[in-house]
PDB file of N, CA and C in Angstrom:
ATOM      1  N   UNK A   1       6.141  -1.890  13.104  1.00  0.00           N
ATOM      2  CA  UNK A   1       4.824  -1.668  13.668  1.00  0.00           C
ATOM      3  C   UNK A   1       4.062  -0.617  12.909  1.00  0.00           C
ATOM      4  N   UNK A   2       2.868  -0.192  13.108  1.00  0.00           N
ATOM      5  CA  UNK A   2       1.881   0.661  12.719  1.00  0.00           C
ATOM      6  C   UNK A   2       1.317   1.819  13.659  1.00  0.00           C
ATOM      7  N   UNK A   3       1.524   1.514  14.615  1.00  0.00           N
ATOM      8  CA  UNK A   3       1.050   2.445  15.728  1.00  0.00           C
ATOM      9  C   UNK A   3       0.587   3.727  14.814  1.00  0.00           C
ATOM     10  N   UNK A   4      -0.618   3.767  14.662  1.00  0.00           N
ATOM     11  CA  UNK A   4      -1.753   4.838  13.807  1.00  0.00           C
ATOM     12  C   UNK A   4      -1.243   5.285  12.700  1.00  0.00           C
ATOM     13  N   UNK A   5      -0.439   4.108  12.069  1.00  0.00           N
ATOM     14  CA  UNK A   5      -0.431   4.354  10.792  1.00  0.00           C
ATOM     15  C   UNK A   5      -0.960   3.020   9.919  1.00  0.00           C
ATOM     16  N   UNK A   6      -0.146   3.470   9.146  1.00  0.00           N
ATOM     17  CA  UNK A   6      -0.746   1.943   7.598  1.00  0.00           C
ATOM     18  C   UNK A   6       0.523   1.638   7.209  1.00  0.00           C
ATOM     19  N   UNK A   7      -0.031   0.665   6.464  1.00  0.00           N
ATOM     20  CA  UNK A   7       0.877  -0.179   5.473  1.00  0.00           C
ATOM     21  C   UNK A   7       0.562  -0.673   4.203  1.00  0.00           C
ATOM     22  N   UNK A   8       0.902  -1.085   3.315  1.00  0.00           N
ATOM     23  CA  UNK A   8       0.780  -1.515   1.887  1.00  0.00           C
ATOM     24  C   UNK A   8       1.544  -3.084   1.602  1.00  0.00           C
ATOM     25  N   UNK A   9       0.563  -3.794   1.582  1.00  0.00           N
ATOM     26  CA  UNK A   9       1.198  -5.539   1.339  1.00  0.00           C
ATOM     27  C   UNK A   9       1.059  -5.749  -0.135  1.00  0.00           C
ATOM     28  N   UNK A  10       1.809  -6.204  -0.423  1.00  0.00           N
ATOM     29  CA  UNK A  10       1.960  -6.910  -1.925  1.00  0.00           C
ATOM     30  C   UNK A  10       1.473  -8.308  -2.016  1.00  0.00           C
ATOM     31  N   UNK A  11       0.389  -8.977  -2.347  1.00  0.00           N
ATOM     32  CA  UNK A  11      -0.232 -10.133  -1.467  1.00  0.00           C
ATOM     33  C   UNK A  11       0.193 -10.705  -3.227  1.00  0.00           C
ATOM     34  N   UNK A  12       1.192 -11.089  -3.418  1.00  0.00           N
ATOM     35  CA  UNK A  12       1.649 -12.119  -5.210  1.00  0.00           C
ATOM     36  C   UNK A  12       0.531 -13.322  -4.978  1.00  0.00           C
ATOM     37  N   UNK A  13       0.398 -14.331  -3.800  1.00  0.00           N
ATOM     38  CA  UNK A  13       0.049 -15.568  -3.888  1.00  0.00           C
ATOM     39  C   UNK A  13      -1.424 -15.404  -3.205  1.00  0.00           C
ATOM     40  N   UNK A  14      -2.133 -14.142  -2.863  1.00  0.00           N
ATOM     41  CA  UNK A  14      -3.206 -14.100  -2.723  1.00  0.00           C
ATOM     42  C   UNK A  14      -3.831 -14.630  -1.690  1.00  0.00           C
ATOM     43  N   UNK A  15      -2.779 -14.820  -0.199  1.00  0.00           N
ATOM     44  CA  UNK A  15      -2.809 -15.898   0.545  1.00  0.00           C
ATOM     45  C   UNK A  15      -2.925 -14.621   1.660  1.00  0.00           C
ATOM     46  N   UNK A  16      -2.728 -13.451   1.705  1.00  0.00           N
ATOM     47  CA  UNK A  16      -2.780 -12.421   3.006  1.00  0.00           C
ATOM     48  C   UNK A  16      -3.664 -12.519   3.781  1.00  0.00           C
ATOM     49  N   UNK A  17      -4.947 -12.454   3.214  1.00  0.00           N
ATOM     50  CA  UNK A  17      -6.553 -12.029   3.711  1.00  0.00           C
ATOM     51  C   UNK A  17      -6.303 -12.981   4.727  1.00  0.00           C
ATOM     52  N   UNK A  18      -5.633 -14.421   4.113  1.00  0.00           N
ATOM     53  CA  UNK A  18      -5.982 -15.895   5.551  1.00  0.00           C
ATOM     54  C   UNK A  18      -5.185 -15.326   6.678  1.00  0.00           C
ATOM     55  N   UNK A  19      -4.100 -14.596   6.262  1.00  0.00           N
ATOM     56  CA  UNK A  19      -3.291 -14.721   7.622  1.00  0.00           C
ATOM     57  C   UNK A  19      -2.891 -13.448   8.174  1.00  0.00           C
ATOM     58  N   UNK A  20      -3.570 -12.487   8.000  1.00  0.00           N
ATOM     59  CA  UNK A  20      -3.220 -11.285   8.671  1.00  0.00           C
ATOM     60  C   UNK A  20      -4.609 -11.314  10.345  1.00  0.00           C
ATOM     61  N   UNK A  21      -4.214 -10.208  11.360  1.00  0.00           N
ATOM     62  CA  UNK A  21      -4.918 -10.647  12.337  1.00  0.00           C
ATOM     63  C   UNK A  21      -5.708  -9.948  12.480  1.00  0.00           C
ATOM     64  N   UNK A  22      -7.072 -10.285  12.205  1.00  0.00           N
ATOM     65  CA  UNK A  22      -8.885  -9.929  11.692  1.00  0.00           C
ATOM     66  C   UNK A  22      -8.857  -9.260  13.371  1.00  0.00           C
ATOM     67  N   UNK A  23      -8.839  -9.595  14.455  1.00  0.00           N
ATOM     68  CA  UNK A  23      -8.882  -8.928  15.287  1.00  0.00           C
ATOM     69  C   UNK A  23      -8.057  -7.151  15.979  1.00  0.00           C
ATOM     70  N   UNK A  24      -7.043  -7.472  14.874  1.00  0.00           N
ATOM     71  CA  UNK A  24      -6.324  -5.582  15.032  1.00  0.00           C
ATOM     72  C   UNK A  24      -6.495  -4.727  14.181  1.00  0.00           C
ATOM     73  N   UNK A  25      -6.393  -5.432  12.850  1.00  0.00           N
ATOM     74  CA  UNK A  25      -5.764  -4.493  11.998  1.00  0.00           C
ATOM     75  C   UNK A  25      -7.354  -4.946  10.504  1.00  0.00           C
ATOM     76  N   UNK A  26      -7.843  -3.970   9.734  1.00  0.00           N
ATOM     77  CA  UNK A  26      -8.387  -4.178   8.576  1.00  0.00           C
ATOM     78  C   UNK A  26      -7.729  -3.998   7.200  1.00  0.00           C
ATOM     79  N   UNK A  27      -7.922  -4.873   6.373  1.00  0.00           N
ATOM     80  CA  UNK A  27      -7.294  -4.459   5.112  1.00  0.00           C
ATOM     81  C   UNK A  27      -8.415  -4.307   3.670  1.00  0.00           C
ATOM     82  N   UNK A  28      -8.063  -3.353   3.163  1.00  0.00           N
ATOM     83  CA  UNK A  28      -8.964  -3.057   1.936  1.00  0.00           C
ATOM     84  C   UNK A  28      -7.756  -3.202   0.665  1.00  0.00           C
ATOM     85  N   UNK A  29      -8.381  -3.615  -0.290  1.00  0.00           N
ATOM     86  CA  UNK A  29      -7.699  -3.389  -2.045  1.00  0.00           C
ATOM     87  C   UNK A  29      -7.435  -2.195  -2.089  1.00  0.00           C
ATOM     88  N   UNK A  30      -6.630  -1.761  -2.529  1.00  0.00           N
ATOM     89  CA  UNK A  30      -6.063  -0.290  -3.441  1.00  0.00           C
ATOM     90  C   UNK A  30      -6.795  -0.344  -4.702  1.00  0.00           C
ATOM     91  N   UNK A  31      -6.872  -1.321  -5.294  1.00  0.00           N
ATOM     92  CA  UNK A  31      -7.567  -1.011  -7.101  1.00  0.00           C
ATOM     93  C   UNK A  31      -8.993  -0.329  -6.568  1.00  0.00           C
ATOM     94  N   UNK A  32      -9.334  -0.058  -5.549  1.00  0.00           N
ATOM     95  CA  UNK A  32     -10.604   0.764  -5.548  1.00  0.00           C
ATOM     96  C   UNK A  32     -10.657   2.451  -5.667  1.00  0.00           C
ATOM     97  N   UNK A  33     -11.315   3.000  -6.593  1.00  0.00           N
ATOM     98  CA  UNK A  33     -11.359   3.911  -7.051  1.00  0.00           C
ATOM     99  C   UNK A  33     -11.487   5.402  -5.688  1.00  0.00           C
ATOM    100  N   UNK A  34     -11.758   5.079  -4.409  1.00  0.00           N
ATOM    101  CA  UNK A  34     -11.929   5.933  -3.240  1.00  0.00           C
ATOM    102  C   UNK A  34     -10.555   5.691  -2.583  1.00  0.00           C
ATOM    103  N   UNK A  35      -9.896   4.620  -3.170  1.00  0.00           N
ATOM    104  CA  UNK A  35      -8.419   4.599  -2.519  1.00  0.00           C
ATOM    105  C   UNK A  35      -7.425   5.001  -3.631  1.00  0.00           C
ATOM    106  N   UNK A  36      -7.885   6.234  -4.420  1.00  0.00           N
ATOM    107  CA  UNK A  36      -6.772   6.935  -5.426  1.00  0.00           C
ATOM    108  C   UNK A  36      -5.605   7.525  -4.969  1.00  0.00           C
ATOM    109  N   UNK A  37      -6.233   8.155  -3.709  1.00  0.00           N
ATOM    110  CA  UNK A  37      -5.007   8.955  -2.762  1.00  0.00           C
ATOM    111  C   UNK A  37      -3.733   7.758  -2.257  1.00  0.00           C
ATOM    112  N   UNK A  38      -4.137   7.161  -1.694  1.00  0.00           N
ATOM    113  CA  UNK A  38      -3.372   6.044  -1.220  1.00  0.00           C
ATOM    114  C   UNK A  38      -2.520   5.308  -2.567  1.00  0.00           C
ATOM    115  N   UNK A  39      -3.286   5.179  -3.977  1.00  0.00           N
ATOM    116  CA  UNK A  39      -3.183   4.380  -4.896  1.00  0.00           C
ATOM    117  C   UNK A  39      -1.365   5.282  -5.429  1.00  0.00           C
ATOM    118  N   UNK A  40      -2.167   6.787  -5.315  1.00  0.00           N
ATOM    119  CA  UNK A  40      -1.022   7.168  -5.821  1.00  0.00           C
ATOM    120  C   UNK A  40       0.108   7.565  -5.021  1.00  0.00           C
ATOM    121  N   UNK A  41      -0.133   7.631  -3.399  1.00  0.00           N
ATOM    122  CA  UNK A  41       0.718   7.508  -2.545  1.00  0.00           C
ATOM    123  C   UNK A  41       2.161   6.950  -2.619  1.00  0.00           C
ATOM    124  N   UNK A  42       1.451   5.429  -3.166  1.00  0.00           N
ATOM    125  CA  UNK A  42       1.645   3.856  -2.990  1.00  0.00           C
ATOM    126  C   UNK A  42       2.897   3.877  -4.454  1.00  0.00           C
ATOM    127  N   UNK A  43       2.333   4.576  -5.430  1.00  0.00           N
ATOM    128  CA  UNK A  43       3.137   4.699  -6.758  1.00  0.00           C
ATOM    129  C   UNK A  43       4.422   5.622  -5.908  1.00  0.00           C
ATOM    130  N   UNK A  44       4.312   6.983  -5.312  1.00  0.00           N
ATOM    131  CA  UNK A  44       5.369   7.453  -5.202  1.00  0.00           C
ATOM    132  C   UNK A  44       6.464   6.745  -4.408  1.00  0.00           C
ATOM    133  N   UNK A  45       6.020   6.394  -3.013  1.00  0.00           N
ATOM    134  CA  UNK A  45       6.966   5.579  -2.430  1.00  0.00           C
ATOM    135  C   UNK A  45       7.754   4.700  -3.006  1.00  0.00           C
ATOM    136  N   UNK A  46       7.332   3.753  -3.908  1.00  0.00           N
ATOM    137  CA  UNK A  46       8.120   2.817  -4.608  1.00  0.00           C
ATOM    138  C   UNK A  46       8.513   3.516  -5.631  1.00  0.00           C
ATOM    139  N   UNK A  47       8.238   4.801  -6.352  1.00  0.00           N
ATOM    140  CA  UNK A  47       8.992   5.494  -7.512  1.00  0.00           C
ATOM    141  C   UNK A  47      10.143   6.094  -6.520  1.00  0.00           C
ATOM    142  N   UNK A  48      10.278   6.770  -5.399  1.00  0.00           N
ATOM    143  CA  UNK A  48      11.408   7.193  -4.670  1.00  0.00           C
ATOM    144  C   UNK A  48      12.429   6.335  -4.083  1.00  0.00           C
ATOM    145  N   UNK A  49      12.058   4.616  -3.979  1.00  0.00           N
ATOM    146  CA  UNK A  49      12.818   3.573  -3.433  1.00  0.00           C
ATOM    147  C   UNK A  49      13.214   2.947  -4.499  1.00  0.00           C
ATOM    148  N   UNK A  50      12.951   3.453  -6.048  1.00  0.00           N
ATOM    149  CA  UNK A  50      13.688   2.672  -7.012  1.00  0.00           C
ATOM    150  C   UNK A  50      14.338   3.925  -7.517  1.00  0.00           C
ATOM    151  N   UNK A  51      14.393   5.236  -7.517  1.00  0.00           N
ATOM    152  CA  UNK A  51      15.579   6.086  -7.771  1.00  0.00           C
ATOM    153  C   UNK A  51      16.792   6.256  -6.362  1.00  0.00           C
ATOM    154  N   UNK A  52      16.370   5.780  -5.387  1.00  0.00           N
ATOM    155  CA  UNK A  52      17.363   5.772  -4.508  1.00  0.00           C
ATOM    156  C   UNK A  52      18.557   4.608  -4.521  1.00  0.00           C
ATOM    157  N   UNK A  53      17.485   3.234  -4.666  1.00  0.00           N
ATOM    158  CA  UNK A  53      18.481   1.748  -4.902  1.00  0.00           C
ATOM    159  C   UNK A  53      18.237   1.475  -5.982  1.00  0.00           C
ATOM    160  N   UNK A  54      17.884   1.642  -6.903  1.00  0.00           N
ATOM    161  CA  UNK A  54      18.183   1.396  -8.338  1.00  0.00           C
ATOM    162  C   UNK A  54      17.489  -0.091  -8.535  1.00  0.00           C
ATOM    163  N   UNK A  55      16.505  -0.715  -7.553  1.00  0.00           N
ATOM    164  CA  UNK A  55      16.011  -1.454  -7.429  1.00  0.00           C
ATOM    165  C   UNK A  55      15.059  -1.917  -9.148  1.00  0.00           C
ATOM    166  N   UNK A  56      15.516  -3.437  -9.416  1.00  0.00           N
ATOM    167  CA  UNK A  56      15.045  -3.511 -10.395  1.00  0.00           C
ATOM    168  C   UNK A  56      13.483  -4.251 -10.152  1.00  0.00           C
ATOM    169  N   UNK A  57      12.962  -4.982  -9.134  1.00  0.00           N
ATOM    170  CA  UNK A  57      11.917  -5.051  -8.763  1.00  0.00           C
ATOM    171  C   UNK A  57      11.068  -4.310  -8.831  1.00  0.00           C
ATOM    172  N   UNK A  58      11.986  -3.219  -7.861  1.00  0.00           N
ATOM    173  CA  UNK A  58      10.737  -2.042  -7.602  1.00  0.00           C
ATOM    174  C   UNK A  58      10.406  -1.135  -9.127  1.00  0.00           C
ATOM    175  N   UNK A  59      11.213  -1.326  -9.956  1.00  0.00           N
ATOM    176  CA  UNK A  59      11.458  -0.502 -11.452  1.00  0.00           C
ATOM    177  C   UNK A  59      10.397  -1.470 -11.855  1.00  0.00           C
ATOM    178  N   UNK A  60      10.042  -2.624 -11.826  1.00  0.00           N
ATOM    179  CA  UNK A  60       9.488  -3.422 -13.010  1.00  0.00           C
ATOM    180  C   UNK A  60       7.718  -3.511 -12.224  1.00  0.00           C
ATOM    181  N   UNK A  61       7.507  -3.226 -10.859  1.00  0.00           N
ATOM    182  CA  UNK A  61       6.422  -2.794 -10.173  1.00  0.00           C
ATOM    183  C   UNK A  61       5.816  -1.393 -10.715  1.00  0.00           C
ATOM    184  N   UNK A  62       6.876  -0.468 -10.573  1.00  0.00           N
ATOM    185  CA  UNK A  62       6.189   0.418 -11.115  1.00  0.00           C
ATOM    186  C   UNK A  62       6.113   1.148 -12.998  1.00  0.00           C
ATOM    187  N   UNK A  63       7.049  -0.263 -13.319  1.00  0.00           N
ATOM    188  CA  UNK A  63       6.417   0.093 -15.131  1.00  0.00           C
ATOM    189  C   UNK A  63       5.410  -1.031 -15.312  1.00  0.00           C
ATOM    190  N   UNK A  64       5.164  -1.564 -14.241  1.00  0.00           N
ATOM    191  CA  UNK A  64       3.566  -2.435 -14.382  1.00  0.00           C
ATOM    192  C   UNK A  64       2.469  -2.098 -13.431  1.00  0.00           C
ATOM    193  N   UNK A  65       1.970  -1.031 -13.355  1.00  0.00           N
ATOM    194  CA  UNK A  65       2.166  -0.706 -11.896  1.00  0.00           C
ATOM    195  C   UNK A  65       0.377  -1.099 -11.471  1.00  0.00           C
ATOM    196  N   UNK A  66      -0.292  -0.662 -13.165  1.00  0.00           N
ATOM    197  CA  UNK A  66      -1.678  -1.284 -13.197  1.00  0.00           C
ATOM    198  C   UNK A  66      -1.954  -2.854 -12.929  1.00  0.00           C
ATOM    199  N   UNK A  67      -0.604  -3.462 -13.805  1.00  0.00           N
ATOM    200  CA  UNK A  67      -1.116  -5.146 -13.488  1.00  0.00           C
ATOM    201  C   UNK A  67      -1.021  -5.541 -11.924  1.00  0.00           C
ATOM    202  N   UNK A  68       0.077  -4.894 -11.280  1.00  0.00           N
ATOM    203  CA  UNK A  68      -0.049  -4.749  -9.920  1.00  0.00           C
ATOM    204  C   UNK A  68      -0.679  -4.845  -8.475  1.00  0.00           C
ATOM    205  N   UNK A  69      -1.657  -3.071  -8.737  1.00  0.00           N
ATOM    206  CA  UNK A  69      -2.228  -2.399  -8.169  1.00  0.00           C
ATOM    207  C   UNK A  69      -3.544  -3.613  -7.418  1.00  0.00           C
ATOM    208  N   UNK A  70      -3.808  -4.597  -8.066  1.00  0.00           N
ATOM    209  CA  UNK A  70      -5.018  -5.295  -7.572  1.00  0.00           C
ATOM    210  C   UNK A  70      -4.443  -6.354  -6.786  1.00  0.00           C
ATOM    211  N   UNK A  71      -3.155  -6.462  -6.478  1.00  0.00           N
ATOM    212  CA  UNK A  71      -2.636  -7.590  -5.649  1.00  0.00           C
ATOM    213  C   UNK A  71      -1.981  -6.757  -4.717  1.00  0.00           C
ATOM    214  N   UNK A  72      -2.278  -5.574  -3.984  1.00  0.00           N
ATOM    215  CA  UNK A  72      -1.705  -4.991  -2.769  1.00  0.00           C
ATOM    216  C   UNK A  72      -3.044  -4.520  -2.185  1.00  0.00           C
ATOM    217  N   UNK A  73      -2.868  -4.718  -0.616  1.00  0.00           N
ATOM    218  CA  UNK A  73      -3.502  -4.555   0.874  1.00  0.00           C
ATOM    219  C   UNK A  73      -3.251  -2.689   1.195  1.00  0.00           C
ATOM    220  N   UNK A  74      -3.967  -2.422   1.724  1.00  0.00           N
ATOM    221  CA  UNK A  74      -3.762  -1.359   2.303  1.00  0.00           C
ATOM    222  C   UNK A  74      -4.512  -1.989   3.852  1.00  0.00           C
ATOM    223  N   UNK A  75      -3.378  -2.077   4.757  1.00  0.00           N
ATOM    224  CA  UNK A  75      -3.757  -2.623   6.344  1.00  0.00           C
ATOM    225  C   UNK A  75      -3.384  -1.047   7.393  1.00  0.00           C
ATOM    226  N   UNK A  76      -4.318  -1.597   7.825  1.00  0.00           N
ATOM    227  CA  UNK A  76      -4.524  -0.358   8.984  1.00  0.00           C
ATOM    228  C   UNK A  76      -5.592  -0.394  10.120  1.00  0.00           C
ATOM    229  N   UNK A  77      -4.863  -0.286  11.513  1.00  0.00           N
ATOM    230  CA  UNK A  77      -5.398  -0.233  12.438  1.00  0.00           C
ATOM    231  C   UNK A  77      -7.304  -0.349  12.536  1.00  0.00           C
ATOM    232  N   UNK A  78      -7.405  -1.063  13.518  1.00  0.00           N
ATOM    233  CA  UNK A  78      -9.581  -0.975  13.456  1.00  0.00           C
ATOM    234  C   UNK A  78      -9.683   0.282  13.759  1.00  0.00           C
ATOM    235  N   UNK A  79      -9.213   0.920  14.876  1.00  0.00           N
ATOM    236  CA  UNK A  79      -9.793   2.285  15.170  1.00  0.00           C
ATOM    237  C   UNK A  79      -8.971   3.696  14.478  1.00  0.00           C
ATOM    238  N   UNK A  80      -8.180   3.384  13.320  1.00  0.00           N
ATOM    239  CA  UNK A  80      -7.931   4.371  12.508  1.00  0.00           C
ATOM    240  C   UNK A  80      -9.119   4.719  11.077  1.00  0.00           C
ATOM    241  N   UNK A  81      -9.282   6.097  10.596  1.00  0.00           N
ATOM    242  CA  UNK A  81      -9.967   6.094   9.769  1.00  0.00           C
ATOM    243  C   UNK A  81      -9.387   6.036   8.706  1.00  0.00           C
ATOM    244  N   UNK A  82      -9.539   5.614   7.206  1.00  0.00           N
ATOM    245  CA  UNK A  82      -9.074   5.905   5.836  1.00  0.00           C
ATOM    246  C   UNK A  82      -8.579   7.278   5.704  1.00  0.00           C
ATOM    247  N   UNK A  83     -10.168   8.270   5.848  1.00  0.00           N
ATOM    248  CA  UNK A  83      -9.923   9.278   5.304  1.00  0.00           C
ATOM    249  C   UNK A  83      -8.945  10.563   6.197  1.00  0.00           C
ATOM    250  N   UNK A  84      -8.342   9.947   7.217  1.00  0.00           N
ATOM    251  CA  UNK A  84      -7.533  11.041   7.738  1.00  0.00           C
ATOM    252  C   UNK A  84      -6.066  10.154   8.082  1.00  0.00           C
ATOM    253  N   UNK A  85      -5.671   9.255   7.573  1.00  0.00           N
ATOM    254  CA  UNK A  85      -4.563   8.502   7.526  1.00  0.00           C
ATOM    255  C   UNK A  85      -3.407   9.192   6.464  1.00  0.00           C
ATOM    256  N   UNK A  86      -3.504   9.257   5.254  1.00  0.00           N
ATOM    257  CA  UNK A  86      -3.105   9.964   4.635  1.00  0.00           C
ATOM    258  C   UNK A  86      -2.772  11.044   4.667  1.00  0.00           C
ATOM    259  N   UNK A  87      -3.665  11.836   4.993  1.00  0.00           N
ATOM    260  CA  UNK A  87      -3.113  13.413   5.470  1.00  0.00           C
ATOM    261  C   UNK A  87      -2.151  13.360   6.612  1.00  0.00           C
ATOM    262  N   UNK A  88      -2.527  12.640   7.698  1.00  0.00           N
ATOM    263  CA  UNK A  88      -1.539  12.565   8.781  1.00  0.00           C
ATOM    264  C   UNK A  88      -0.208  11.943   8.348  1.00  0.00           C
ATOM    265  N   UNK A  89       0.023  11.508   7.684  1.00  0.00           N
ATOM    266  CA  UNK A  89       1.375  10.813   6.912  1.00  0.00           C
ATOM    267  C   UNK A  89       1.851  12.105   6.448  1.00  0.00           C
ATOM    268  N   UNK A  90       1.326  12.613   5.353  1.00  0.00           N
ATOM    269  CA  UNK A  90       1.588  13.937   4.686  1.00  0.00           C
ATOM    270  C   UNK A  90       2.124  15.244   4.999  1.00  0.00           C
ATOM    271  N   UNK A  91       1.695  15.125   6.200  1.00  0.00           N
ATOM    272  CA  UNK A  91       1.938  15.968   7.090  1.00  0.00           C
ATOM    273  C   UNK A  91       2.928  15.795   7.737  1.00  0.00           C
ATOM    274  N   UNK A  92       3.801  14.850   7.721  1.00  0.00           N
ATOM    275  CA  UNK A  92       4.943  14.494   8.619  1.00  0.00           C
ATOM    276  C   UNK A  92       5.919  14.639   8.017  1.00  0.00           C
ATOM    277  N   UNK A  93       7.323  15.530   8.320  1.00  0.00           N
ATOM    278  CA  UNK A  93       8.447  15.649   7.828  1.00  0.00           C
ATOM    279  C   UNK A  93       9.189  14.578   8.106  1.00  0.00           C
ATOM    280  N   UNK A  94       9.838  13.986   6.988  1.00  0.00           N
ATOM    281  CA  UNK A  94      10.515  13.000   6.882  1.00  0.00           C
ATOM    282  C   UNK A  94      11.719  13.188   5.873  1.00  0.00           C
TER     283      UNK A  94
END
């Protein structure tokens, strides 16, 4: 779940936009230049889940990480904002 947070979809077949649900949740591109924070968020998480599992996916995502970047969602709640999503993540010990 999301409960006032976000998520990051990897949309390969470009098929998300049809089927995610327009009534809860909004999704914007990451290749947009006001979603840098998130953009580079988005790089660390998958740089920390491919030194943990040695994941060769996630290794070959992030040594491509530009050809990428334009085929992932950033989804998040209607009544959450962009600009204080991030910080509230950031802020959380984990």
């Amino acid at each position: 779940g999301m409960t006032g947070g976000f998520a990051y979809v990897l949309d390969l077949k470009g098929a998300f936009a049809d089927k995610y649900n327009h009534e809860l949740v909004d999704i914007t591109r990451l290749h947009l230049e006001a979603l840098n924070g998130y953009k580079n968020h988005l790089f660390k998480v998958i740089e920390e889940f491919v030194v943990e599992t040695h994941s060769a996916w996630g290794h070959q995502i992030i040594d491509n990480f530009d050809d990428y970047i334009g085929k992932f969602w950033l989804v998040k709640p209607k009544a959450a904002h962009l600009d204080s999503l991030l910080s509230a993540t950031r802020a959380r010990p984990e």
